[in-house]
Amino acid sequence: MVIHQDFTGGNIRVVRQEGHRIWLENELRDTVGDWFYWAFCVEGAMGQTLTFYFGEKRLGYFGPAVSHDLVNWEWLESRDGNSFTYTFSAKEERVYFAHHMLYHPDRFERFCGDHGLEAGEFCVSEKGRRVPFTEFGEGDRWILLTARHHACESTGNYVLEGVLKELLSVGAPDGFRILCVPFMDYDGVVDGDQGKNRNSHDHNRDYEPEGEAVYGSVRALRTFILEHQVEFGFDFHSPWHLGGNNDRCFIVQKLADRVKDLNRFGEIFEDEITKGAFAYRHRDDYPLGIGWNQPGTPSFAPFIMRKPEARLSFTLETAYFGTEDNVFAGDKAVETGRCFTRALRRFIDEKTGEETGC
């Protein structure tokens, strides 16, 4: 029996093993402070019952996410404090366990292929990897869609996939092209890094207007923003581990002069949420100046809003686990993304009507 992290997104260290009991730690690597992401694979444990222990609070409300192919995930729905037990069937040669439901880069590549999109090369990463992107639509005005500025935050990719699905189904808003970069910290996604609070700064802190970008993906995106008419930008994230607002889906209101528009978008978005979606409620949005959401922090949304033609930009955070009455699942988050697109189209139509007096 082997426990390893040798796969895209893998992150684990075996501390010790005593029979069928195994103690584990996640690797922080170059993360400053503590973070919670982990993912590992067990091979060759057929017919055994193993108990896995973490020394810190590393498990969500519904136990670990479990997969046999890194594509389809379900909650084990069993844990005992900081440990969980799993019985491997006689046919389970390989099982993946993770802090939450991962989104593999291959899924994005397949999505593009299934929908007639080209997954091109946005730039080359610091480790020489091809950072994927796609674009579609007609016009000179742009909507930017990004995710994984923090490598471990995969719930945002499910929402982003839903945004793309709906855009492809009904078409981009008139006059707009879509640019989508789904893995801004691509090296971190592949290597299984935390990504958040990376030393010396993470990808979402690489937007200091007066400084040069450290990371190639951010440098390429900043150049694109400065050279094109970008009117909307949306960055899809996951929040902290769990508890309070971290169990919900919410907009981070980063722009003091756009609160009215942020509130209006939130109202429309909530109105578009369907029963099959991971729920969003406008009242859960995170106001500027509260807690960690302080003004002046360099990040994706404020960088876009420095341009005079920019109309709205923000981060949408989607919980890793949710709550008993709103449990996270990949298909539910995809539906949330489709609702997001419908809200965006309504918002654009409403603002256009105000501007033209129609």
XYZ file of C-alpha atoms in Angstrom:
358
model
C 0.000 0.000 0.000
C 1.349 3.428 -1.007
C 0.244 6.926 0.017
C 1.561 9.618 -2.307
C 1.109 13.088 -3.805
C 2.398 12.221 -7.266
C -0.497 13.682 -9.277
C -1.739 17.102 -10.355
C -2.738 18.934 -7.172
C -1.104 16.474 -4.770
C -0.057 17.775 -1.338
C 0.648 15.539 1.677
C 3.324 14.254 4.033
C 3.064 10.981 5.933
C 4.200 11.629 9.519
C 3.975 8.038 10.772
C 2.012 4.816 10.381
C 0.983 2.302 13.013
C -0.792 -0.616 11.425
C -4.005 0.668 9.891
C -3.649 4.118 11.484
C -1.845 6.824 9.513
C -0.896 10.345 10.623
C -0.660 13.011 7.930
C 0.339 16.645 7.473
C -0.242 19.019 4.588
C 2.755 20.821 3.119
C 2.773 24.595 3.458
C 5.844 24.936 1.221
C 6.372 28.685 0.648
C 3.123 29.790 2.291
C 3.552 32.426 4.996
C 1.579 31.354 8.069
C -0.858 28.463 8.141
C -3.234 27.188 5.460
C -5.314 24.034 5.123
C -5.123 22.498 1.628
C -4.189 18.838 1.174
C -4.765 16.073 -1.366
C -3.352 12.550 -1.535
C -3.722 9.225 -3.300
C -3.843 5.735 -1.789
C -2.880 2.817 -4.014
C -2.904 -0.897 -3.257
C -5.100 -0.809 -0.125
C -7.811 -3.109 -1.498
C -9.860 -4.771 1.238
C -8.323 -2.712 4.049
C -9.907 -0.267 6.476
C -7.594 2.668 7.198
C -7.950 5.624 9.543
C -6.217 8.900 8.635
C -5.348 11.489 11.280
C -4.498 15.177 10.901
C -2.877 17.127 13.730
C -4.714 20.327 12.811
C -8.258 21.174 11.762
C -8.023 20.085 8.143
C -11.408 18.413 7.548
C -14.636 20.070 6.460
C -18.164 19.436 7.663
C -18.749 16.463 5.362
C -15.412 14.691 5.679
C -12.947 14.531 2.796
C -13.814 14.721 -0.888
C -13.267 11.334 -2.541
C -12.575 10.489 -6.191
C -11.376 7.580 -8.301
C -10.460 9.636 -11.374
C -9.771 13.255 -10.237
C -12.908 14.256 -12.178
C -15.914 12.964 -10.247
C -15.990 13.813 -6.542
C -18.266 13.047 -3.621
C -18.188 13.714 0.110
C -17.279 10.796 2.351
C -19.733 12.283 4.889
C -17.863 10.671 7.737
C -15.246 12.025 10.095
C -14.287 11.900 13.764
C -12.810 15.230 14.751
C -9.529 15.497 12.874
C -9.652 11.960 11.450
C -11.618 9.883 8.971
C -11.863 6.169 8.231
C -12.244 4.575 4.808
C -12.845 0.959 3.844
C -11.381 0.113 0.433
C -13.302 -2.424 -1.601
C -11.536 -5.318 -3.284
C -11.660 -3.405 -6.586
C -10.481 0.010 -5.367
C -6.880 -0.024 -6.520
C -6.536 3.771 -6.465
C -8.518 6.350 -4.445
C -7.942 10.093 -4.156
C -8.795 12.106 -1.038
C -8.754 15.899 -0.767
C -9.708 18.775 1.472
C -12.400 19.698 -1.058
C -13.554 18.881 -4.583
C -10.667 19.573 -6.946
C -10.935 20.914 -10.491
C -8.306 19.331 -12.727
C -6.841 21.392 -15.613
C -7.674 18.513 -17.971
C -11.357 19.233 -17.304
C -10.960 22.713 -18.738
C -9.156 21.342 -21.799
C -11.987 18.850 -22.358
C -14.577 21.567 -21.848
C -12.969 23.662 -24.557
C -12.789 20.711 -26.935
C -16.420 19.768 -26.306
C -17.587 23.331 -27.011
C -15.465 24.149 -30.044
C -13.109 26.476 -28.179
C -9.370 26.639 -28.625
C -7.415 26.311 -25.390
C -4.449 28.442 -26.346
C -1.254 29.464 -24.563
C -1.713 32.665 -22.568
C 1.910 32.707 -21.428
C 4.617 30.395 -20.124
C 4.796 29.864 -16.367
C 7.849 30.293 -14.173
C 8.439 26.526 -14.433
C 8.066 26.490 -18.202
C 4.491 25.254 -18.362
C 1.894 26.376 -20.893
C -0.717 28.505 -19.077
C -4.067 27.884 -20.832
C -6.696 30.412 -21.839
C -9.576 30.759 -24.250
C -11.430 33.635 -25.885
C -14.578 34.060 -27.945
C -17.195 36.630 -28.961
C -17.265 39.595 -31.328
C -16.413 43.218 -30.667
C -13.812 45.546 -29.188
C -15.142 45.556 -25.624
C -13.902 42.877 -23.229
C -15.093 40.828 -20.279
C -12.259 39.143 -18.332
C -12.833 35.916 -16.402
C -10.120 34.491 -14.161
C -9.672 31.926 -11.383
C -6.984 30.290 -9.265
C -4.960 33.362 -8.381
C -4.623 31.183 -5.279
C -3.710 27.693 -6.445
C -5.846 25.633 -4.058
C -9.120 27.539 -4.616
C -10.833 25.195 -7.048
C -14.501 25.874 -6.205
C -14.233 29.017 -8.325
C -13.390 26.930 -11.400
C -16.728 25.135 -11.231
C -18.563 28.463 -11.146
C -16.385 29.772 -13.966
C -17.216 26.722 -16.089
C -20.899 27.501 -15.624
C -20.324 31.118 -16.650
C -18.686 29.918 -19.862
C -21.412 27.355 -20.529
C -24.139 29.956 -20.360
C -22.183 32.474 -22.419
C -21.672 29.858 -25.123
C -25.320 28.828 -24.953
C -26.863 32.281 -25.326
C -23.896 34.156 -26.799
C -21.675 36.851 -25.346
C -23.367 40.238 -24.792
C -23.484 42.304 -27.984
C -20.164 43.953 -28.777
C -18.190 41.978 -26.174
C -15.394 39.452 -26.404
C -14.597 37.087 -23.549
C -11.084 36.364 -22.288
C -10.852 33.499 -19.799
C -7.688 32.520 -17.896
C -8.837 29.761 -15.510
C -5.526 28.994 -13.747
C -3.590 32.173 -12.990
C -1.211 30.316 -10.642
C -0.836 27.382 -12.995
C 2.393 26.058 -11.467
C 0.750 26.068 -8.047
C -2.315 24.243 -9.370
C -0.209 21.500 -10.952
C 2.224 21.199 -8.030
C -0.492 21.216 -5.359
C 0.590 24.398 -3.582
C -1.529 26.386 -1.189
C -0.955 29.534 -3.281
C -2.565 31.833 -0.727
C -0.051 34.062 1.106
C 2.798 32.784 -1.029
C 6.176 34.283 -0.116
C 6.956 37.041 -1.074
C 3.437 37.630 -2.323
C 0.762 35.594 -4.008
C -0.569 36.116 -7.521
C -3.496 38.276 -6.407
C -1.091 40.692 -4.695
C 0.893 41.104 -7.920
C -1.219 44.067 -9.081
C 0.650 46.977 -7.520
C 0.014 49.673 -10.167
C 3.418 51.308 -9.855
C 5.421 48.072 -9.661
C 6.416 45.357 -12.098
C 4.549 42.055 -11.907
C 6.568 39.143 -10.531
C 4.532 36.372 -12.135
C 4.300 35.845 -15.881
C 0.549 35.217 -15.925
C -0.190 38.431 -14.029
C 2.270 40.345 -16.175
C 0.521 39.096 -19.331
C -2.930 39.897 -17.925
C -1.903 43.379 -16.796
C -0.538 44.085 -20.267
C -3.781 42.861 -21.820
C -5.862 45.079 -19.515
C -3.799 48.145 -20.326
C -3.932 47.536 -24.090
C -7.630 46.649 -24.472
C -11.014 48.126 -23.652
C -11.787 46.009 -20.613
C -15.168 46.950 -19.146
C -15.867 43.995 -16.855
C -13.615 41.685 -14.877
C -14.610 38.823 -12.589
C -12.224 36.731 -10.530
C -13.483 33.469 -9.020
C -12.076 32.397 -5.645
C -12.681 30.220 -2.605
C -12.625 31.769 0.896
C -11.028 30.458 4.105
C -11.459 26.868 5.332
C -14.903 27.145 6.965
C -17.174 29.004 9.389
C -19.398 32.069 9.099
C -19.316 33.760 5.726
C -16.744 31.198 4.560
C -19.612 28.693 4.267
C -21.379 30.822 1.652
C -21.071 32.325 -1.806
C -20.438 36.075 -1.730
C -19.161 39.074 -3.649
C -16.205 40.989 -2.214
C -17.161 44.659 -2.490
C -13.750 46.214 -3.061
C -14.733 49.511 -4.700
C -16.142 52.335 -2.585
C -17.266 54.357 -5.609
C -19.129 51.411 -7.156
C -21.170 50.225 -4.169
C -24.447 51.084 -5.893
C -23.550 48.954 -8.925
C -22.176 46.160 -6.743
C -25.395 46.081 -4.745
C -27.521 46.126 -7.873
C -25.565 43.257 -9.417
C -25.978 41.311 -6.175
C -29.739 41.850 -6.223
C -30.002 40.631 -9.811
C -27.681 37.675 -9.178
C -29.750 36.495 -6.211
C -32.902 36.841 -8.282
C -31.402 34.572 -10.956
C -30.332 31.793 -8.576
C -32.186 28.539 -9.307
C -33.009 25.661 -6.968
C -30.310 23.553 -8.592
C -27.538 26.075 -7.878
C -25.177 26.460 -4.954
C -27.048 29.298 -3.299
C -25.960 32.935 -3.382
C -27.611 35.631 -1.250
C -26.857 39.306 -1.703
C -26.958 39.895 2.070
C -23.818 37.761 2.416
C -21.681 40.122 0.298
C -18.578 41.398 2.073
C -18.457 45.216 2.408
C -15.312 47.281 2.002
C -13.645 48.255 5.278
C -14.892 45.225 7.211
C -12.452 42.598 8.549
C -9.868 41.598 5.961
C -11.519 43.579 3.133
C -9.595 46.804 3.529
C -8.999 49.485 0.893
C -5.635 49.912 -0.777
C -4.765 46.240 -1.154
C -3.432 45.590 -4.671
C -5.515 42.932 -6.430
C -7.247 42.039 -9.693
C -10.460 44.073 -9.335
C -8.996 47.471 -8.345
C -6.377 47.174 -11.084
C -9.094 46.872 -13.723
C -11.155 49.681 -12.237
C -8.264 52.133 -12.670
C -9.178 52.269 -16.368
C -11.752 54.955 -17.247
C -13.853 52.609 -19.399
C -14.115 49.930 -16.682
C -17.681 49.460 -15.459
C -17.568 46.677 -12.852
C -15.025 44.242 -11.452
C -15.043 42.055 -8.354
C -14.143 38.727 -6.765
C -16.786 36.071 -6.202
C -15.974 33.688 -3.352
C -17.570 30.217 -3.291
C -17.348 28.074 -0.154
C -15.444 24.811 -0.075
C -18.190 22.925 1.772
C -21.315 25.001 2.283
C -23.858 24.084 4.949
C -26.310 21.262 5.609
C -29.007 23.077 3.626
C -26.601 24.222 0.890
C -23.931 21.553 0.380
C -21.262 22.251 -2.211
C -21.269 20.019 -5.297
C -19.594 20.585 -8.646
C -22.786 20.502 -10.688
C -24.479 22.951 -8.305
C -21.567 25.385 -8.603
C -21.678 25.102 -12.398
C -25.350 26.068 -12.235
C -24.402 29.042 -10.040
C -22.099 30.140 -12.849
C -24.915 29.938 -15.365
C -27.030 32.100 -13.041
C -24.112 34.536 -12.802
C -24.047 34.948 -16.579
C -27.770 35.581 -16.732
C -27.335 38.225 -14.025
C -24.486 39.840 -15.960
C -26.541 40.069 -19.135
C -29.419 41.648 -17.200
C -27.038 44.088 -15.515
C -25.510 45.130 -18.850
C -28.938 45.540 -20.440
C -30.161 47.588 -17.481
C -27.121 49.882 -17.480
C -27.355 50.293 -21.264
C -30.982 51.285 -20.895
C -30.107 53.879 -18.268
C -27.370 55.335 -20.456
C -29.568 55.569 -23.558
C -32.713 56.595 -21.718
C -34.636 53.611 -23.110
